[in-house]
Coordinates of C-alpha atoms in Angstrom, one line a residue:
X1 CA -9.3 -18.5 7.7
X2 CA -12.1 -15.9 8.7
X3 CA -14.5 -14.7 5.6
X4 CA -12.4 -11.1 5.5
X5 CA -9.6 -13.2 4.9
X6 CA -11.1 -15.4 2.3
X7 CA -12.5 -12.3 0.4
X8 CA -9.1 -10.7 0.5
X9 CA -7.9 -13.6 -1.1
X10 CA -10.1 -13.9 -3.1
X11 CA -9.8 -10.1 -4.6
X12 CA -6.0 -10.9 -4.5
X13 CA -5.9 -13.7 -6.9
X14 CA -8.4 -12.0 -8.9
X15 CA -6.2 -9.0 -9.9
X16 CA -3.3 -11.6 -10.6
X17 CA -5.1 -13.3 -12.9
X18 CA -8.4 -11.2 -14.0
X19 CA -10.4 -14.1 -14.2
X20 CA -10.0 -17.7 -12.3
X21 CA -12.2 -20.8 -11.5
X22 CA -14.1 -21.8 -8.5
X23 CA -11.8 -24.7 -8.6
X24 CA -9.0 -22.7 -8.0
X25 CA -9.8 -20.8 -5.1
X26 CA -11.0 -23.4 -3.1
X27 CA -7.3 -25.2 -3.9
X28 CA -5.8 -21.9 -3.2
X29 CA -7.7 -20.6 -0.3
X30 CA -8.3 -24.6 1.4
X31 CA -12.1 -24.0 2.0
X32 CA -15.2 -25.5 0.7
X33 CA -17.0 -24.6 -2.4
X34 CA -20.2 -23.2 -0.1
X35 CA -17.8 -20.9 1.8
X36 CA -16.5 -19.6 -1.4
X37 CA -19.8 -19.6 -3.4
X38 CA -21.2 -17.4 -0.4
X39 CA -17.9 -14.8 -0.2
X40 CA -18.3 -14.8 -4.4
X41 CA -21.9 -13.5 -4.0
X42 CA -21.2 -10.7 -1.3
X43 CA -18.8 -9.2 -3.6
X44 CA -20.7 -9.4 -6.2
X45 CA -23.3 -7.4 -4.7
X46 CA -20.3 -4.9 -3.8
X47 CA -19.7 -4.4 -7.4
X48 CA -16.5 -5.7 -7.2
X49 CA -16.5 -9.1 -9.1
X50 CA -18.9 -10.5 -11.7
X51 CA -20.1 -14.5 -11.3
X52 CA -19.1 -16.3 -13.9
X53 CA -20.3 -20.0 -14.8
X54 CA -17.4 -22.4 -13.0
X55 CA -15.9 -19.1 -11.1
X56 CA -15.8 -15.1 -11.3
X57 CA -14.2 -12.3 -13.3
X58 CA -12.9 -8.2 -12.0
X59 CA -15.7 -6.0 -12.7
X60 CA -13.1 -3.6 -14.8
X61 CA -15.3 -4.9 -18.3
X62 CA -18.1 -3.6 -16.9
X63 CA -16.7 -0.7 -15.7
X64 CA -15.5 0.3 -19.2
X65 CA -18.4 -0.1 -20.7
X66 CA -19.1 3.7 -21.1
X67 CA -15.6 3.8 -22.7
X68 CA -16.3 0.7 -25.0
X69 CA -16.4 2.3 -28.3
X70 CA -13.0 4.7 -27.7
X71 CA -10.3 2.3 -29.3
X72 CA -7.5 4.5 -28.1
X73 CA -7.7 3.6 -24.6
X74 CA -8.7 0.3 -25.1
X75 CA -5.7 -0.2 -27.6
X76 CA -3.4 1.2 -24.9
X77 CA -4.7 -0.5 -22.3
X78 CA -3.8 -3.8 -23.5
X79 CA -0.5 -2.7 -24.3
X80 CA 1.4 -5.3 -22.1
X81 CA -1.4 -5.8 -19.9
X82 CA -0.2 -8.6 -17.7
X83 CA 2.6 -6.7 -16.7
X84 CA 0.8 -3.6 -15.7
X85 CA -1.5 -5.4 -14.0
X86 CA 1.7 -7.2 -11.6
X87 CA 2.8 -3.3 -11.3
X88 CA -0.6 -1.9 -9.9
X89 CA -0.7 -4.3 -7.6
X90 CA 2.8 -3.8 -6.1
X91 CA 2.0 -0.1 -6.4
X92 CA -1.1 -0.4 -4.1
X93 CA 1.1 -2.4 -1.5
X94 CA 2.6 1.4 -0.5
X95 CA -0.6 2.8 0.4
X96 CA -1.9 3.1 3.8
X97 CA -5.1 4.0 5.8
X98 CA -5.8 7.4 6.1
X99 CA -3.0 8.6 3.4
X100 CA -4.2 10.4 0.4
X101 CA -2.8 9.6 -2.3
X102 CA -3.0 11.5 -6.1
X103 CA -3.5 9.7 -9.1
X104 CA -2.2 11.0 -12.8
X105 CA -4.2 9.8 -15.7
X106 CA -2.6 7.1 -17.2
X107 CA -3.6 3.2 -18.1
X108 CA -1.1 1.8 -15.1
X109 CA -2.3 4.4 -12.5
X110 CA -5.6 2.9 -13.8
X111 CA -4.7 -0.3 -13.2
X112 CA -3.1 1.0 -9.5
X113 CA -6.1 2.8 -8.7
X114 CA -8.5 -0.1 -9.5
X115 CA -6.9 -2.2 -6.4
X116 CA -8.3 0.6 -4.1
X117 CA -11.8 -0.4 -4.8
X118 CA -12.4 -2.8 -1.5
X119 CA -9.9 -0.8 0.6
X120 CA -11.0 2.0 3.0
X121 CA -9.9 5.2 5.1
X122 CA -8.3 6.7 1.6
X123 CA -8.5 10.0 -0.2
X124 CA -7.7 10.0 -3.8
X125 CA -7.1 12.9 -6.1
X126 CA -6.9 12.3 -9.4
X127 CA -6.9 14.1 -12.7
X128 CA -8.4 11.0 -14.9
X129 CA -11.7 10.7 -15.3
X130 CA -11.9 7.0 -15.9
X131 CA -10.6 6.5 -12.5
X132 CA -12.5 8.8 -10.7
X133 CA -15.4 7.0 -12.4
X134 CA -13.7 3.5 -11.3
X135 CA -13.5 4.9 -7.7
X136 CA -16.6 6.7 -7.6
X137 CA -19.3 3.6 -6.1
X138 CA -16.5 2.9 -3.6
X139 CA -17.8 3.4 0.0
X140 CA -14.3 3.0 2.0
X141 CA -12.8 5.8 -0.2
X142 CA -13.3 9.8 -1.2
X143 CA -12.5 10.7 -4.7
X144 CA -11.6 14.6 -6.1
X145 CA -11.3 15.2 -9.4
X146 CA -9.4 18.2 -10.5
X147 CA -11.4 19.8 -13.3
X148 CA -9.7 20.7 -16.4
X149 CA -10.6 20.1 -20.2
X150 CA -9.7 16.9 -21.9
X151 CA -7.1 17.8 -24.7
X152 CA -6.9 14.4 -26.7
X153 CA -9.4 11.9 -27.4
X154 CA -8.6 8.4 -25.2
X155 CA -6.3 9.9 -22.7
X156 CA -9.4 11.2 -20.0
X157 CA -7.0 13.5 -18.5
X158 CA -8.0 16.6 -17.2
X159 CA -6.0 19.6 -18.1
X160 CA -5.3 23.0 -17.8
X161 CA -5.2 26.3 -15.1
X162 CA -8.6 24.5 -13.6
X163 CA -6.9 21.7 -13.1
X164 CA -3.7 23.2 -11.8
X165 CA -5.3 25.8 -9.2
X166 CA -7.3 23.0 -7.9
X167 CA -3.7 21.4 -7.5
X168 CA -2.1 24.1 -5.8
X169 CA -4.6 23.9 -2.9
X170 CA -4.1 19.9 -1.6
X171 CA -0.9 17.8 -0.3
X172 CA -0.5 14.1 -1.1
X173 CA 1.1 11.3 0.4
X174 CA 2.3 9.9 -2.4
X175 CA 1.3 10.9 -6.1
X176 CA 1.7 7.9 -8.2
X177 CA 3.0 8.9 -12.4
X178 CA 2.2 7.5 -15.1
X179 CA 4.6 8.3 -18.0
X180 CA 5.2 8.0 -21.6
X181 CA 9.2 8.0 -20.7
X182 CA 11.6 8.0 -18.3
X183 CA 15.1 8.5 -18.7
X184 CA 18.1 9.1 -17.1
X185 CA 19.1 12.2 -18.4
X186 CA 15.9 13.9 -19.5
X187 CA 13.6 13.0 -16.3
X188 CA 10.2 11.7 -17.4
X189 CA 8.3 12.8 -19.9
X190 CA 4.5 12.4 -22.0
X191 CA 2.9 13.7 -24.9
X192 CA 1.6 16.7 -24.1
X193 CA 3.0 20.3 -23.0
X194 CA -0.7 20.6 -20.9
X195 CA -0.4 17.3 -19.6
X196 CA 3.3 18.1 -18.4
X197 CA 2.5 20.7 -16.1
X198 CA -0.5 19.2 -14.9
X199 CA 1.2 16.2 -13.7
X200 CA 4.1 18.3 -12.3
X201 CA 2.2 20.4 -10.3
X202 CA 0.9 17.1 -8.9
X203 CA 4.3 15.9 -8.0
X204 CA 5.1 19.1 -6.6
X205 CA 2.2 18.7 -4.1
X206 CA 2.8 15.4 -2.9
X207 CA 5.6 14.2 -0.3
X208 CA 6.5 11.0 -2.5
X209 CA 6.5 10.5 -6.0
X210 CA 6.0 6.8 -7.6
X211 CA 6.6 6.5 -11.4
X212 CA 4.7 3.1 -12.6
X213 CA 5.8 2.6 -16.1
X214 CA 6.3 -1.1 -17.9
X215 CA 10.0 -1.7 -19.2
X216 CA 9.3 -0.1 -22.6
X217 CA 9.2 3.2 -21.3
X218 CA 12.4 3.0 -19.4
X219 CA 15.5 5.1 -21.9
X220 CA 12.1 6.4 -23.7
X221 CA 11.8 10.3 -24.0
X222 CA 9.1 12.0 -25.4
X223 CA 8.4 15.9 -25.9
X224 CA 7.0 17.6 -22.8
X225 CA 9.0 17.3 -19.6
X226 CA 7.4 16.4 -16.4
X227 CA 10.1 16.7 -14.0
X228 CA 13.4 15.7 -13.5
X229 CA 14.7 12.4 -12.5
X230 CA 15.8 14.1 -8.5
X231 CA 11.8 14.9 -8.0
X232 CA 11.1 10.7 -8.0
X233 CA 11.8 8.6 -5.4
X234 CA 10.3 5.2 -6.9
X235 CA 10.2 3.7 -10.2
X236 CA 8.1 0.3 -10.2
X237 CA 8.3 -1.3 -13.3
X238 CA 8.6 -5.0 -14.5
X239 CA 10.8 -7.7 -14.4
X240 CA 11.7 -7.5 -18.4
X241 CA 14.4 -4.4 -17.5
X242 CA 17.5 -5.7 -17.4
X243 CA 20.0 -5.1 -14.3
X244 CA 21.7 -2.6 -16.8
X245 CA 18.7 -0.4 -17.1
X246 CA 17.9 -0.6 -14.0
X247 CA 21.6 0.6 -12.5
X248 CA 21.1 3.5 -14.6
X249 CA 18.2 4.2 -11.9
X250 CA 19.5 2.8 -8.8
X251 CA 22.9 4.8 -9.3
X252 CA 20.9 8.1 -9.0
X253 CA 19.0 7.5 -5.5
X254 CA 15.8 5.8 -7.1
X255 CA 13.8 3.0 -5.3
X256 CA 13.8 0.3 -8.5
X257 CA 10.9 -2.2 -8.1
X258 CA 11.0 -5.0 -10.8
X259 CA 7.5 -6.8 -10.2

């Protein structure tokens, strides 16, 4: 195994698990300790991984640490955390070199976006300003933000005709949605009539549309439309929805990833 392979390894197991022991790796990746001691401290001086005492931890602590004292993210963020985690990384697995690729604010686009961080040859566009922060140290990749005002405390999504125009002028790959609901008959939906059209004129910009939402959102509607369930062409979500709620999908031409 050459060191680019250990350190993707490495990286990979870290965003399964957020955390893991030197122990481990060396188990996992069937290398020595020194090999992986020495891989461990070049990504640490990349930012991407803190040391820890026995092994090494994701950065994404650290990262939030401007964000530390809003509870509203945090709270949401944690909300079924494992499996967001298992659906950014399966997410990131459609992305190729040289694409660009939009990001709506959202915390599983976050957790999407935060995969990107050692990968190169990408344009992101995003409309979050946590991500764009994530993103923003990251040599391999170029990172537009959209402009915009933030309407709600905790969501760090920009809004508005700023954001829009600035829209209007770019094409995506693939836009990848983050969603309060998505259902069957009424399409997906958030919160927020701002947010809405925001996110929609991202979709409408982009040549494929991935909606990453955890099982809870699937049947889920909420008040401000986004689009209708005919503008998405995959839904990755986890493995809790059942094959029932997942037909419901299927039978309409949608791409259903359980991960």
């Amino acid at each position: 195994m050459t060191g680019n392979d250990r350190i993707e390894g490495i990286l990979r197991e870290l965003r399964r698990k957020g955390k893991i022991s030197l122990e481990e790796l060396v188990k996992h990746l069937h290398t020595s300790p020194a090999s992986i001691r020495r891989d461990l401290a070049k990504l640490e001086s990349k930012g991407l991984i803190r040391r820890t005492p026995g092994g090494a931890t994701l950065v994404e602590p650290l990262l939030y640490e401007p964000f530390r004292y809003d509870s509203v993210f945090q709270n949401r963020e944690q909300h079924r955390a494992a499996e967001k985690r298992r659906i950014g990384l399966a997410a990131a697995e459609l992305i190729q070199e040289n694409e660009t690729v939009g990001f709506t604010a959202g915390t599983t686009t976050t957790h999407v976006a935060r995969t990107l961080r050692n990968r190169h040859n990408i344009r992101v566009i995003t409309n979050a300003v946590n991500i764009a922060m994530e993103l923003s140290n990251c040599e391999g990749l170029r990172t537009f933000v959209t402009g915009g005002f933030v309407q709600w405390a905790g969501s760090f999504s920009l809004v508005g005709h700023t954001a829009i125009n600035f829209l209007n002028d770019v094409y995506m790959d693939k836009v990848f949605v983050s969603v309060c609901g998505i259902d069957v008959t009424r399409g997906i939906t958030v919160i927020e009539s701002e947010e809405a059209l925001t996110f929609r004129a991202m979709i409408r910009q982009a040549k494929q549309t991935i909606v990453v939402a955890d099982s809870s959102k699937l049947g889920m509607v909420t008040p401000a439309l986004v689009c209708p369930l005919s503008d998405i062409h995959t839904l990755i979500t986890d493995t809790r929805a059942s094959n029932k709620a997942v037909a419901l999908f299927t039978e309409r031409g949608i791409d259903v990833r359980r991960v």
